Short mmCIF file of C-alpha atoms in Angstrom, two decimals:
data_model
loop_
_atom_site.label_atom_id
_atom_site.label_comp_id
_atom_site.label_asym_id
_atom_site.label_seq_id
_atom_site.Cartn_x
_atom_site.Cartn_y
_atom_site.Cartn_z
CA UNK W 16 -29.83 -8.82 13.99
CA UNK W 17 -26.27 -8.80 15.36
CA UNK W 18 -27.01 -5.51 17.09
CA UNK W 19 -30.20 -6.87 18.63
CA UNK W 20 -28.30 -9.88 19.93
CA UNK W 21 -25.56 -7.74 21.51
CA UNK W 22 -28.18 -5.50 23.10
CA UNK W 23 -29.98 -8.54 24.49
CA UNK W 24 -26.73 -9.87 26.01
CA UNK W 25 -25.94 -6.48 27.60
CA UNK W 26 -29.46 -6.18 28.93
CA UNK W 27 -29.35 -9.69 30.42
CA UNK W 28 -26.01 -8.96 32.10
CA UNK W 29 -27.35 -5.70 33.57
CA UNK W 30 -30.46 -7.47 34.90
CA UNK W 31 -28.37 -10.24 36.45
CA UNK W 32 -26.14 -7.59 38.03
CA UNK W 33 -29.10 -5.56 39.31
CA UNK W 34 -30.89 -8.51 40.93
CA UNK W 35 -27.71 -10.31 41.97
CA UNK W 36 -26.63 -7.26 43.99
CA UNK W 37 -30.10 -7.01 45.46
CA UNK W 38 -30.30 -10.71 46.37
CA UNK W 39 -26.82 -10.75 47.90
CA UNK W 40 -27.59 -7.56 49.87
CA UNK W 41 -24.32 -6.14 48.58
CA UNK W 42 -23.41 -2.83 50.29
CA UNK W 43 -23.36 0.09 47.84
CA UNK W 44 -19.73 1.02 48.53
CA UNK W 45 -18.62 -2.43 47.36
CA UNK W 46 -20.73 -2.91 44.26
CA UNK W 47 -23.60 -0.57 43.45
CA UNK W 48 -26.51 -1.80 41.30
CA UNK W 49 -26.69 -0.50 37.70
CA UNK W 50 -29.81 1.51 38.54
CA UNK W 51 -27.89 3.32 41.31
CA UNK W 52 -24.98 3.98 38.91
CA UNK W 53 -27.23 5.40 36.19
CA UNK W 54 -29.02 7.55 38.74
CA UNK W 55 -25.70 8.87 40.04
CA UNK W 56 -24.49 9.45 36.49
CA UNK W 57 -27.59 11.47 35.70
CA UNK W 58 -27.40 13.49 38.93
CA UNK W 59 -23.73 14.35 38.47
CA UNK W 60 -23.91 14.79 34.70
CA UNK W 61 -22.71 18.45 34.59
CA UNK W 62 -19.73 17.65 36.83
CA UNK W 63 -18.99 14.48 34.86
CA UNK W 64 -18.98 16.34 31.56
CA UNK W 65 -16.82 19.12 32.95
CA UNK W 66 -14.14 16.67 34.05
CA UNK W 67 -14.56 14.52 30.95
CA UNK W 68 -13.94 17.58 28.77
CA UNK W 69 -10.61 18.10 30.53
CA UNK W 70 -9.59 14.46 30.12
CA UNK W 71 -10.75 14.41 26.50
CA UNK W 72 -8.78 17.55 25.68
CA UNK W 73 -5.64 16.13 27.32
CA UNK W 74 -6.04 12.80 25.50
CA UNK W 75 -6.65 14.35 22.09
CA UNK W 76 -3.79 16.82 22.54
CA UNK W 77 -1.43 13.95 23.40
CA UNK W 78 -2.74 11.88 20.49
CA UNK W 79 -2.38 14.68 17.94
CA UNK W 80 1.15 15.43 19.16
CA UNK W 81 1.99 11.73 18.91
CA UNK W 82 0.62 11.64 15.35
CA UNK W 83 2.67 14.65 14.29
CA UNK W 84 5.87 13.54 16.01
CA UNK W 85 5.41 9.86 15.11
CA UNK W 86 4.91 10.57 11.42
CA UNK W 87 7.79 13.08 11.42
CA UNK W 88 10.13 10.52 12.98
CA UNK W 89 8.88 7.86 10.56
CA UNK W 90 9.68 10.23 7.67
CA UNK W 91 13.21 10.72 8.99
CA UNK W 92 13.68 6.98 9.29
CA UNK W 93 12.26 6.40 5.80
CA UNK W 94 14.22 9.07 3.97
CA UNK W 95 17.46 9.40 5.96
CA UNK W 96 18.66 5.82 6.00
CA UNK W 97 21.84 6.53 8.06
CA UNK W 98 19.69 7.86 10.92
CA UNK W 99 17.68 4.65 10.93
CA UNK W 100 20.38 2.78 12.84
CA UNK W 101 20.51 5.62 15.40
CA UNK W 102 16.79 6.17 15.94
CA UNK W 103 15.51 2.59 15.95
CA UNK W 104 17.62 1.23 18.87
CA UNK W 105 16.97 4.43 20.85
CA UNK W 106 13.29 4.00 20.30
CA UNK W 107 13.37 0.34 21.30
CA UNK W 108 15.19 1.27 24.52
CA UNK W 109 12.76 4.11 25.17
CA UNK W 110 9.84 1.77 24.68
CA UNK W 111 11.33 -0.50 27.31
CA UNK W 112 10.78 2.13 30.00
CA UNK W 113 7.30 1.79 31.50
CA UNK W 114 6.03 5.33 30.86
CA UNK W 115 3.53 5.10 33.72
CA UNK W 116 6.47 4.69 36.12
CA UNK W 117 7.92 8.05 35.15
CA UNK W 118 4.60 9.87 35.67
CA UNK W 119 5.56 11.11 39.19
CA UNK W 120 8.80 12.47 37.73
CA UNK W 121 6.83 14.39 35.10
CA UNK W 122 4.72 15.97 37.84
CA UNK W 123 7.89 16.99 39.68
CA UNK W 124 9.25 18.62 36.55
CA UNK W 125 6.11 20.11 35.04
CA UNK W 126 3.82 20.72 38.04
CA UNK W 127 0.16 19.95 38.56
CA UNK W 128 -1.25 21.55 35.41
CA UNK W 129 -2.15 20.00 32.06
CA UNK W 130 1.46 19.66 30.81
CA UNK W 131 2.55 16.42 32.53
CA UNK W 132 -0.75 14.76 31.60
CA UNK W 133 -0.49 15.72 27.93
CA UNK W 134 3.13 14.62 27.92
CA UNK W 135 2.27 11.25 29.43
CA UNK W 136 -0.55 10.74 26.92
CA UNK W 137 1.86 11.72 24.13
CA UNK W 138 4.63 9.37 25.31
CA UNK W 139 2.27 6.41 25.53
CA UNK W 140 0.74 7.07 22.10
CA UNK W 141 3.99 7.84 20.30
CA UNK W 142 5.38 4.32 19.88
CA UNK W 143 2.47 2.67 18.05
CA UNK W 144 2.09 5.71 15.80
CA UNK W 145 5.79 5.75 14.93
CA UNK W 146 6.02 2.02 14.24
CA UNK W 147 2.91 1.94 12.07
CA UNK W 148 3.81 5.12 10.19
CA UNK W 149 7.31 3.82 9.47
CA UNK W 150 5.87 0.53 8.20
CA UNK W 151 3.19 2.24 6.12
CA UNK W 152 5.64 4.64 4.49
CA UNK W 153 8.19 2.02 3.58
CA UNK W 154 6.41 -1.29 2.99
CA UNK W 155 5.62 -0.73 -0.65
CA UNK W 156 6.15 -3.19 -3.49
CA UNK W 157 9.50 -2.29 -5.10
CA UNK W 158 7.91 -2.73 -8.54
CA UNK W 159 5.45 0.11 -7.95
CA UNK W 160 8.30 2.44 -6.96
CA UNK W 161 10.28 1.43 -10.06
CA UNK W 162 7.25 2.01 -12.22
CA UNK W 163 6.62 5.42 -10.65
CA UNK W 164 10.22 6.42 -11.38
CA UNK W 165 10.00 5.12 -14.93
CA UNK W 166 6.92 7.29 -15.50
CA UNK W 167 9.02 10.24 -14.34
CA UNK W 168 7.85 10.39 -10.74
CA UNK W 169 9.88 12.63 -8.43
CA UNK W 170 10.42 11.66 -4.78
CA UNK W 171 7.89 14.32 -3.77
CA UNK W 172 5.17 12.97 -6.10
CA UNK W 173 5.93 9.43 -4.97
CA UNK W 174 5.62 10.58 -1.36
CA UNK W 175 2.18 12.18 -1.80
CA UNK W 176 0.66 9.67 -4.16
CA UNK W 177 2.21 6.39 -3.07
CA UNK W 178 3.92 6.40 0.33
CA UNK W 179 1.50 8.61 2.23
CA UNK W 180 -1.56 6.92 0.76
CA UNK W 181 -0.07 3.55 1.61
CA UNK W 182 0.45 4.71 5.22
CA UNK W 183 -3.16 5.86 5.79
CA UNK W 184 -4.61 2.47 6.81
CA UNK W 185 -1.56 1.84 9.01
CA UNK W 186 -2.16 5.18 10.74
CA UNK W 187 -5.82 4.39 11.18
CA UNK W 188 -4.81 1.14 12.88
CA UNK W 189 -2.28 3.06 14.96
CA UNK W 190 -4.97 5.42 16.24
CA UNK W 191 -7.05 2.44 17.35
CA UNK W 192 -4.18 1.43 19.64
CA UNK W 193 -2.80 4.88 20.48
CA UNK W 194 -6.12 6.47 21.44
CA UNK W 195 -6.82 4.20 24.46
CA UNK W 196 -3.14 4.46 25.42
CA UNK W 197 -3.30 8.26 25.39
CA UNK W 198 -6.42 8.03 27.55
CA UNK W 199 -4.56 5.83 30.04
CA UNK W 200 -1.79 8.44 30.10
CA UNK W 201 -4.25 11.27 30.84
CA UNK W 202 -6.06 9.37 33.59
CA UNK W 203 -2.90 8.17 35.31
CA UNK W 204 -1.60 11.77 35.12
CA UNK W 205 -4.79 12.95 36.78
CA UNK W 206 -4.46 10.27 39.47
CA UNK W 207 -1.06 11.62 40.41
CA UNK W 208 -1.73 15.30 40.73
CA UNK W 209 -4.12 18.17 40.08
CA UNK W 210 -7.81 18.65 40.68
CA UNK W 211 -9.30 18.27 37.24
CA UNK W 212 -10.25 15.42 34.93
CA UNK W 213 -12.05 12.09 35.22
CA UNK W 214 -8.98 10.53 36.86
CA UNK W 215 -9.19 13.09 39.63
CA UNK W 216 -12.96 12.57 39.91
CA UNK W 217 -12.53 8.80 40.31
CA UNK W 218 -9.80 9.22 42.89
CA UNK W 219 -11.75 11.74 44.99
CA UNK W 220 -14.93 9.63 44.78
CA UNK W 221 -12.96 6.59 45.91
CA UNK W 222 -11.50 8.45 48.90
CA UNK W 223 -15.09 9.36 49.95
CA UNK W 224 -16.15 5.71 49.48
CA UNK W 225 -18.60 7.05 46.87
CA UNK W 226 -18.38 3.90 44.74
CA UNK W 227 -21.46 4.78 42.63
CA UNK W 228 -19.65 7.95 41.55
CA UNK W 229 -16.57 5.89 40.64
CA UNK W 230 -18.75 3.72 38.39
CA UNK W 231 -20.57 6.74 36.98
CA UNK W 232 -17.17 8.22 36.05
CA UNK W 233 -16.20 4.95 34.36
CA UNK W 234 -19.41 5.27 32.36
CA UNK W 235 -18.34 8.76 31.24
CA UNK W 236 -15.00 7.42 30.07
CA UNK W 237 -16.69 4.60 28.21
CA UNK W 238 -18.85 7.12 26.38
CA UNK W 239 -15.73 8.97 25.33
CA UNK W 240 -13.87 5.85 24.12
CA UNK W 241 -16.98 4.74 22.21
CA UNK W 242 -17.11 8.13 20.50
CA UNK W 243 -13.42 7.79 19.59
CA UNK W 244 -13.80 4.26 18.25
CA UNK W 245 -16.86 5.30 16.24
CA UNK W 246 -14.92 8.20 14.73
CA UNK W 247 -12.17 5.83 13.56
CA UNK W 248 -14.72 3.38 12.20
CA UNK W 249 -16.47 6.18 10.33
CA UNK W 250 -13.14 7.27 8.86
CA UNK W 251 -12.46 3.71 7.69
CA UNK W 252 -15.91 3.39 6.18
CA UNK W 253 -15.53 6.67 4.32
CA UNK W 254 -11.92 6.49 3.18
CA UNK W 255 -10.68 2.92 3.44
CA UNK W 256 -13.39 0.99 1.66
CA UNK W 257 -10.73 -0.21 -0.78
CA UNK W 258 -9.11 -2.36 1.88
CA UNK W 259 -9.66 -5.92 0.70
CA UNK W 260 -9.74 -7.18 4.30
CA UNK W 261 -12.90 -5.13 4.93
CA UNK W 262 -14.75 -6.94 2.16
CA UNK W 263 -14.30 -10.47 3.39
CA UNK F 2 14.22 1.15 -39.45
CA UNK F 3 16.13 3.12 -36.82
CA UNK F 4 17.46 1.19 -33.85
CA UNK F 5 15.32 1.62 -30.71
CA UNK F 6 17.43 -0.39 -28.28
CA UNK F 7 20.99 -1.40 -28.62
CA UNK F 8 22.63 -3.62 -26.02
CA UNK F 9 26.39 -4.19 -26.35
CA UNK F 10 28.50 -6.70 -24.35
CA UNK F 11 26.25 -6.27 -21.34
CA UNK F 12 27.54 -7.77 -18.13
CA UNK F 13 25.84 -7.87 -14.75
CA UNK F 14 27.28 -9.32 -11.56
CA UNK F 15 25.32 -9.89 -8.35
CA UNK F 16 27.36 -10.64 -5.22
CA UNK F 17 30.26 -11.95 -7.34
CA UNK F 18 27.86 -14.21 -9.29
CA UNK F 19 27.84 -13.42 -12.98
CA UNK F 20 24.20 -13.18 -14.06
CA UNK F 21 24.64 -11.79 -17.54
CA UNK F 22 27.86 -12.16 -19.48
CA UNK F 23 28.36 -10.44 -22.79
CA UNK F 24 24.77 -10.04 -23.94
CA UNK F 25 24.32 -8.14 -27.18
CA UNK F 26 21.21 -7.54 -29.23
CA UNK F 27 19.34 -4.86 -31.09
CA UNK F 28 15.69 -3.94 -31.36
CA UNK F 29 14.41 -1.81 -34.22
CA UNK F 30 11.85 0.93 -33.71
CA UNK F 31 8.26 -0.36 -33.78
CA UNK F 32 9.52 -3.91 -33.55
CA UNK F 33 8.03 -6.51 -31.22
CA UNK F 34 10.87 -8.56 -29.80
CA UNK F 35 10.60 -11.51 -27.42
CA UNK F 36 13.35 -12.49 -25.02
CA UNK F 37 13.21 -16.17 -24.07
CA UNK F 38 15.44 -18.33 -21.96
CA UNK F 39 15.48 -20.65 -18.98
CA UNK F 40 14.68 -19.33 -15.50
CA UNK F 41 17.49 -17.33 -13.94
CA UNK F 42 19.20 -16.48 -17.23
CA UNK F 43 18.87 -12.76 -16.55
CA UNK F 44 15.87 -11.93 -18.75
CA UNK F 45 14.20 -9.75 -16.13
CA UNK F 46 17.49 -8.13 -15.17
CA UNK F 47 18.12 -7.30 -18.81
CA UNK F 48 14.73 -5.65 -19.01
CA UNK F 49 15.40 -3.62 -15.86
CA UNK F 50 18.76 -2.51 -17.20
CA UNK F 51 17.22 -1.49 -20.53
CA UNK F 52 14.63 0.51 -18.55
CA UNK F 53 17.42 2.20 -16.65
CA UNK F 54 16.17 0.90 -13.31
CA UNK F 55 19.38 -1.00 -12.72
CA UNK F 56 22.96 -0.28 -13.76
CA UNK F 57 24.98 -2.76 -15.79
CA UNK F 58 28.32 -3.88 -14.32
CA UNK F 59 29.82 -3.28 -17.72
CA UNK F 60 28.77 -2.91 -21.32
CA UNK F 61 26.56 -0.36 -22.96
CA UNK F 62 22.84 0.12 -23.36
CA UNK F 63 21.36 2.75 -25.64
CA UNK F 64 17.69 3.58 -26.00
CA UNK F 65 16.55 5.87 -28.84
CA UNK F 66 20.21 6.68 -29.48
CA UNK F 67 20.95 7.86 -25.94
CA UNK F 68 23.06 5.99 -23.41
CA UNK F 69 20.86 4.73 -20.58
CA UNK F 70 21.94 6.04 -17.17
CA UNK F 71 18.66 6.40 -15.28
CA UNK F 72 14.97 5.67 -15.82
CA UNK F 73 14.43 5.86 -19.60
CA UNK F 74 12.19 8.64 -20.85
CA UNK F 75 9.03 7.60 -22.66
CA UNK F 76 9.27 4.01 -21.51
CA UNK F 77 6.72 1.98 -19.60
CA UNK F 78 6.78 -1.39 -17.98
CA UNK F 79 4.38 -4.21 -17.25
CA UNK F 80 5.40 -6.76 -14.63
CA UNK F 81 4.27 -10.32 -14.03
CA UNK F 82 2.10 -9.04 -11.16
CA UNK F 83 -0.23 -6.13 -11.96
CA UNK F 84 1.15 -3.96 -9.08
CA UNK F 85 -1.84 -1.64 -9.00
CA UNK F 86 -2.44 0.83 -6.19
CA UNK F 87 -5.14 -0.88 -4.10
CA UNK F 88 -6.72 2.42 -3.02
CA UNK F 89 -7.32 3.56 -6.59
CA UNK F 90 -10.15 2.52 -8.86
CA UNK F 91 -9.44 1.34 -12.43
CA UNK F 92 -9.54 4.75 -14.12
CA UNK F 93 -7.47 6.37 -11.42
CA UNK F 94 -4.91 3.55 -11.55
CA UNK F 95 -4.51 4.11 -15.28
CA UNK F 96 -4.12 7.87 -14.72
CA UNK F 97 -1.37 7.22 -12.17
CA UNK F 98 1.14 7.24 -15.05
CA UNK F 99 0.18 10.81 -15.99
CA UNK F 100 0.28 11.99 -12.38
CA UNK F 101 3.79 10.60 -11.92
CA UNK F 102 4.95 12.46 -15.01
CA UNK F 103 3.55 15.62 -13.43
CA UNK F 104 0.69 16.04 -15.91
CA UNK F 105 -2.84 16.96 -15.03
CA UNK F 106 -4.81 13.69 -14.96
CA UNK F 107 -7.85 15.48 -16.42
CA UNK F 108 -6.02 15.92 -19.72
CA UNK F 109 -5.55 12.15 -20.02
CA UNK F 110 -9.00 11.06 -18.90
CA UNK F 111 -10.30 10.60 -22.47
CA UNK F 112 -7.24 8.59 -23.51
CA UNK F 113 -7.53 6.45 -20.37
CA UNK F 114 -11.16 5.72 -21.18
CA UNK F 115 -10.22 4.78 -24.76
CA UNK F 116 -7.62 2.34 -23.48
CA UNK F 117 -10.09 0.90 -21.00
CA UNK F 118 -12.51 0.22 -23.86
CA UNK F 119 -9.68 -1.11 -26.06
CA UNK F 120 -8.74 -3.67 -23.41
CA UNK F 121 -12.34 -4.66 -22.75
CA UNK F 122 -12.50 -3.14 -19.29
CA UNK F 123 -15.45 -0.84 -19.97
CA UNK F 124 -17.93 -1.05 -17.14
CA UNK F 125 -15.15 -1.58 -14.63
CA UNK F 126 -13.74 1.98 -14.54
CA UNK F 127 -14.91 2.46 -10.98
CA UNK F 128 -13.90 -0.85 -9.44
CA UNK F 129 -11.08 -1.32 -6.99
CA UNK F 130 -8.34 -3.79 -7.99
CA UNK F 131 -9.50 -6.40 -5.49
CA UNK F 132 -12.87 -6.44 -7.22
CA UNK F 133 -11.26 -7.46 -10.53
CA UNK F 134 -9.97 -10.84 -11.70
CA UNK F 135 -6.24 -11.39 -12.20
CA UNK F 136 -6.57 -11.03 -15.97
CA UNK F 137 -8.52 -7.79 -15.62
CA UNK F 138 -6.00 -6.36 -13.17
CA UNK F 139 -3.25 -7.11 -15.66
CA UNK F 140 -5.22 -5.27 -18.36
CA UNK F 141 -5.40 -2.25 -16.06
CA UNK F 142 -1.61 -2.46 -15.73
CA UNK F 143 -1.32 -2.58 -19.54
CA UNK F 144 -3.61 0.47 -19.90
CA UNK F 145 -1.50 2.32 -17.35
CA UNK F 146 1.65 1.44 -19.30
CA UNK F 147 0.12 2.64 -22.58
CA UNK F 148 -1.43 5.86 -21.24
CA UNK F 149 1.49 8.17 -22.05
CA UNK F 150 1.95 6.51 -25.45
CA UNK F 151 5.44 5.20 -24.63
CA UNK F 152 7.88 4.71 -27.48
CA UNK F 153 9.27 1.74 -25.57
CA UNK F 154 7.11 -0.85 -23.84
CA UNK F 155 8.90 -3.33 -21.61
CA UNK F 156 6.96 -6.41 -20.54
CA UNK F 157 8.29 -8.85 -17.99
CA UNK F 158 6.28 -12.06 -18.31
CA UNK F 159 3.09 -9.99 -18.27
CA UNK F 160 0.84 -13.02 -18.67
CA UNK F 161 2.89 -15.37 -16.51
CA UNK F 162 0.41 -15.39 -13.65
CA UNK F 163 -2.63 -16.08 -15.83
CA UNK F 164 -4.27 -19.37 -16.74
CA UNK F 165 -3.61 -20.78 -20.22
CA UNK F 166 -6.96 -19.70 -21.73
CA UNK F 167 -6.77 -16.13 -20.46
CA UNK F 168 -3.13 -15.99 -21.39
CA UNK F 169 -3.78 -16.86 -25.03
CA UNK F 170 -6.63 -14.37 -25.22
CA UNK F 171 -4.51 -11.61 -23.69
CA UNK F 172 -1.74 -12.39 -26.18
CA UNK F 173 -4.06 -11.77 -29.12
CA UNK F 174 -5.37 -8.65 -27.43
CA UNK F 175 -1.86 -7.35 -26.95
CA UNK F 176 -1.16 -7.96 -30.64
CA UNK F 177 -4.28 -5.99 -31.56
CA UNK F 178 -3.35 -3.10 -29.26
CA UNK F 179 0.21 -3.09 -30.54
CA UNK F 180 -1.00 -3.00 -34.15
CA UNK F 181 -2.74 0.27 -33.26
CA UNK F 182 -0.10 1.86 -31.06
CA UNK F 183 3.01 0.57 -32.83
CA UNK F 184 5.45 1.09 -30.01
CA UNK F 185 8.65 -0.83 -29.67
CA UNK F 186 8.04 -3.82 -27.42
CA UNK F 187 10.58 -5.91 -25.58
CA UNK F 188 8.71 -8.88 -24.19
CA UNK F 189 10.18 -11.36 -21.72
CA UNK F 190 8.55 -14.77 -21.59
CA UNK F 191 9.42 -18.39 -21.03
CA UNK F 192 6.67 -19.62 -23.32
CA UNK F 193 8.05 -20.46 -26.76
CA UNK F 194 4.63 -20.38 -28.42
CA UNK F 195 3.82 -17.00 -26.92
CA UNK F 196 7.18 -15.62 -28.06
CA UNK F 197 6.81 -16.83 -31.67
CA UNK F 198 3.12 -15.92 -31.89
CA UNK F 199 3.58 -12.31 -30.82
CA UNK F 200 6.98 -11.19 -31.99
CA UNK F 201 8.89 -10.14 -35.06
CA UNK F 202 12.07 -11.58 -33.61
CA UNK F 203 12.86 -14.00 -30.81
CA UNK F 204 16.12 -13.62 -28.90
CA UNK F 205 17.09 -16.88 -27.21
CA UNK F 206 19.27 -16.57 -24.13
CA UNK F 207 21.62 -19.19 -22.66
CA UNK F 208 21.29 -20.39 -19.03
CA UNK F 209 23.11 -18.31 -16.39
CA UNK F 210 25.31 -16.46 -17.13
CA UNK F 211 22.96 -15.18 -19.83
CA UNK F 212 24.00 -14.18 -23.30
CA UNK F 213 22.25 -14.22 -26.66
CA UNK F 214 22.50 -17.67 -28.11
CA UNK F 215 20.38 -17.24 -31.21
CA UNK F 216 18.12 -14.74 -32.88
CA UNK F 217 15.14 -16.24 -34.68
CA UNK F 218 13.34 -13.86 -37.05
CA UNK F 219 9.60 -14.49 -37.21
CA UNK F 220 8.18 -13.46 -40.58
CA UNK F 221 4.65 -14.79 -40.17
CA UNK F 222 1.86 -12.63 -41.60
CA UNK F 223 -0.13 -10.43 -39.22
CA UNK F 224 -2.63 -10.34 -37.70
CA UNK F 225 -1.96 -13.73 -36.29
CA UNK F 226 -4.81 -15.71 -34.78
CA UNK F 227 -5.66 -19.17 -33.48
CA UNK F 228 -5.18 -20.48 -37.01
CA UNK F 229 -1.55 -19.37 -36.94
CA UNK F 230 -0.92 -21.91 -34.20
CA UNK F 231 -1.51 -24.70 -36.75
CA UNK F 232 0.49 -23.06 -39.55
CA UNK F 233 3.45 -25.34 -40.46
CA UNK F 234 5.71 -22.29 -40.65
CA UNK F 235 4.72 -21.39 -37.08
CA UNK F 236 5.35 -24.92 -35.85
CA UNK F 237 8.73 -24.91 -37.57
CA UNK F 238 9.71 -21.59 -35.95
CA UNK F 239 8.73 -22.90 -32.52
CA UNK F 240 10.88 -25.95 -33.14
CA UNK F 241 13.76 -23.69 -34.19
CA UNK F 242 13.48 -21.69 -30.94
CA UNK F 243 13.22 -24.86 -28.86
CA UNK F 244 16.28 -26.21 -30.66
CA UNK F 245 18.21 -23.05 -29.81
CA UNK F 246 17.29 -23.17 -26.12
#
């Protein structure tokens, strides 16, 4: 029912767009009609997918690196309390730098290949992963830790069976934020240099005033983000059904 | 009866505030002892020190003849809140105790199921904590505490968060379970009736800084039931505890 309603709304919006553009005699380079966009998308599908694959690989590489590094840093902060006062202010300062602004610098240092794009995706995704992982690993009722120790629990057992499990929903939430951020990093990286990826495709289409291709590329990206969001939702459905918030 | 817990001239200071000052008491093996006193008299702290989860500022605590200087072996605890792991179902929450001790949970599955039946949780083995009522969650916590057959069971107002009806029912259930397991129980409560009804001995603590003010032996016949509540001897003992408070 809810799905039918959403579909109806989308369909109505598309129809209004289609006929609005037609009625206003809007030139195609300003705002193409949906039918033109879909046609373009279909015609350029192989090219779209080729560039999307590059962007997807960059985004996922940056995201995975952010997950590994973010969790590792969170572990350091959780277990080595003296380092907490060193790492946290550094991180706050680092987060104050707009990462997008240093993208040109990354291209200067790392060239036009995949490296600066992955790095940018990684830098953007790192902060939410780190913050959520640190919270998930440490925000545990003190009573449960006491009880675990009383039962004879070692730090290692407590880590695997309490801390890490407690962090899983936090990490799932982190991915929901970090995934689109990593995608922004990849696309901005592709805007700045190189000749691969959806960012490059959009930029080159724009310079040819091929606005339908720009929109078709946006459609490709949307497909990718939907796939990512669905993957996270599937994970939550499979592994986080115990979350009370999901039941209400 | 050998002495299970011996507390001698216990003192605990928090931020220069004396919380416990010269508390001494003894608990015999297989004895059910209640610790009562006004809020803030250090009951919970005493329990944590006996468990070895907190260090005393001075004084000595011995459990099963050994000086306590870290989490006590073969002890288990039940808190006022159930503190279950929300991602584990009932059975798995009970087995958590075995996993923390480094035992294979499979070996304790049968015992866990027995305890689940004993506490009236059968049929709820595969529910998550949020699907259970407060009273049921607390029973899961009790099962978890009993899984490894602890010689010492520490209970910190375990029924404090429950409504009066459930609380009374759980009290009788605890008595029944204890009559089968016969562990030593140190039970913190601020309910005089609950203390007298369940225990062999009530230790009354003074307001902060806490120390033992009186020890009231309870020699009522077991098993005790609703009828016990009307027994003149019971009423008299309650009055004696109230007097001491």
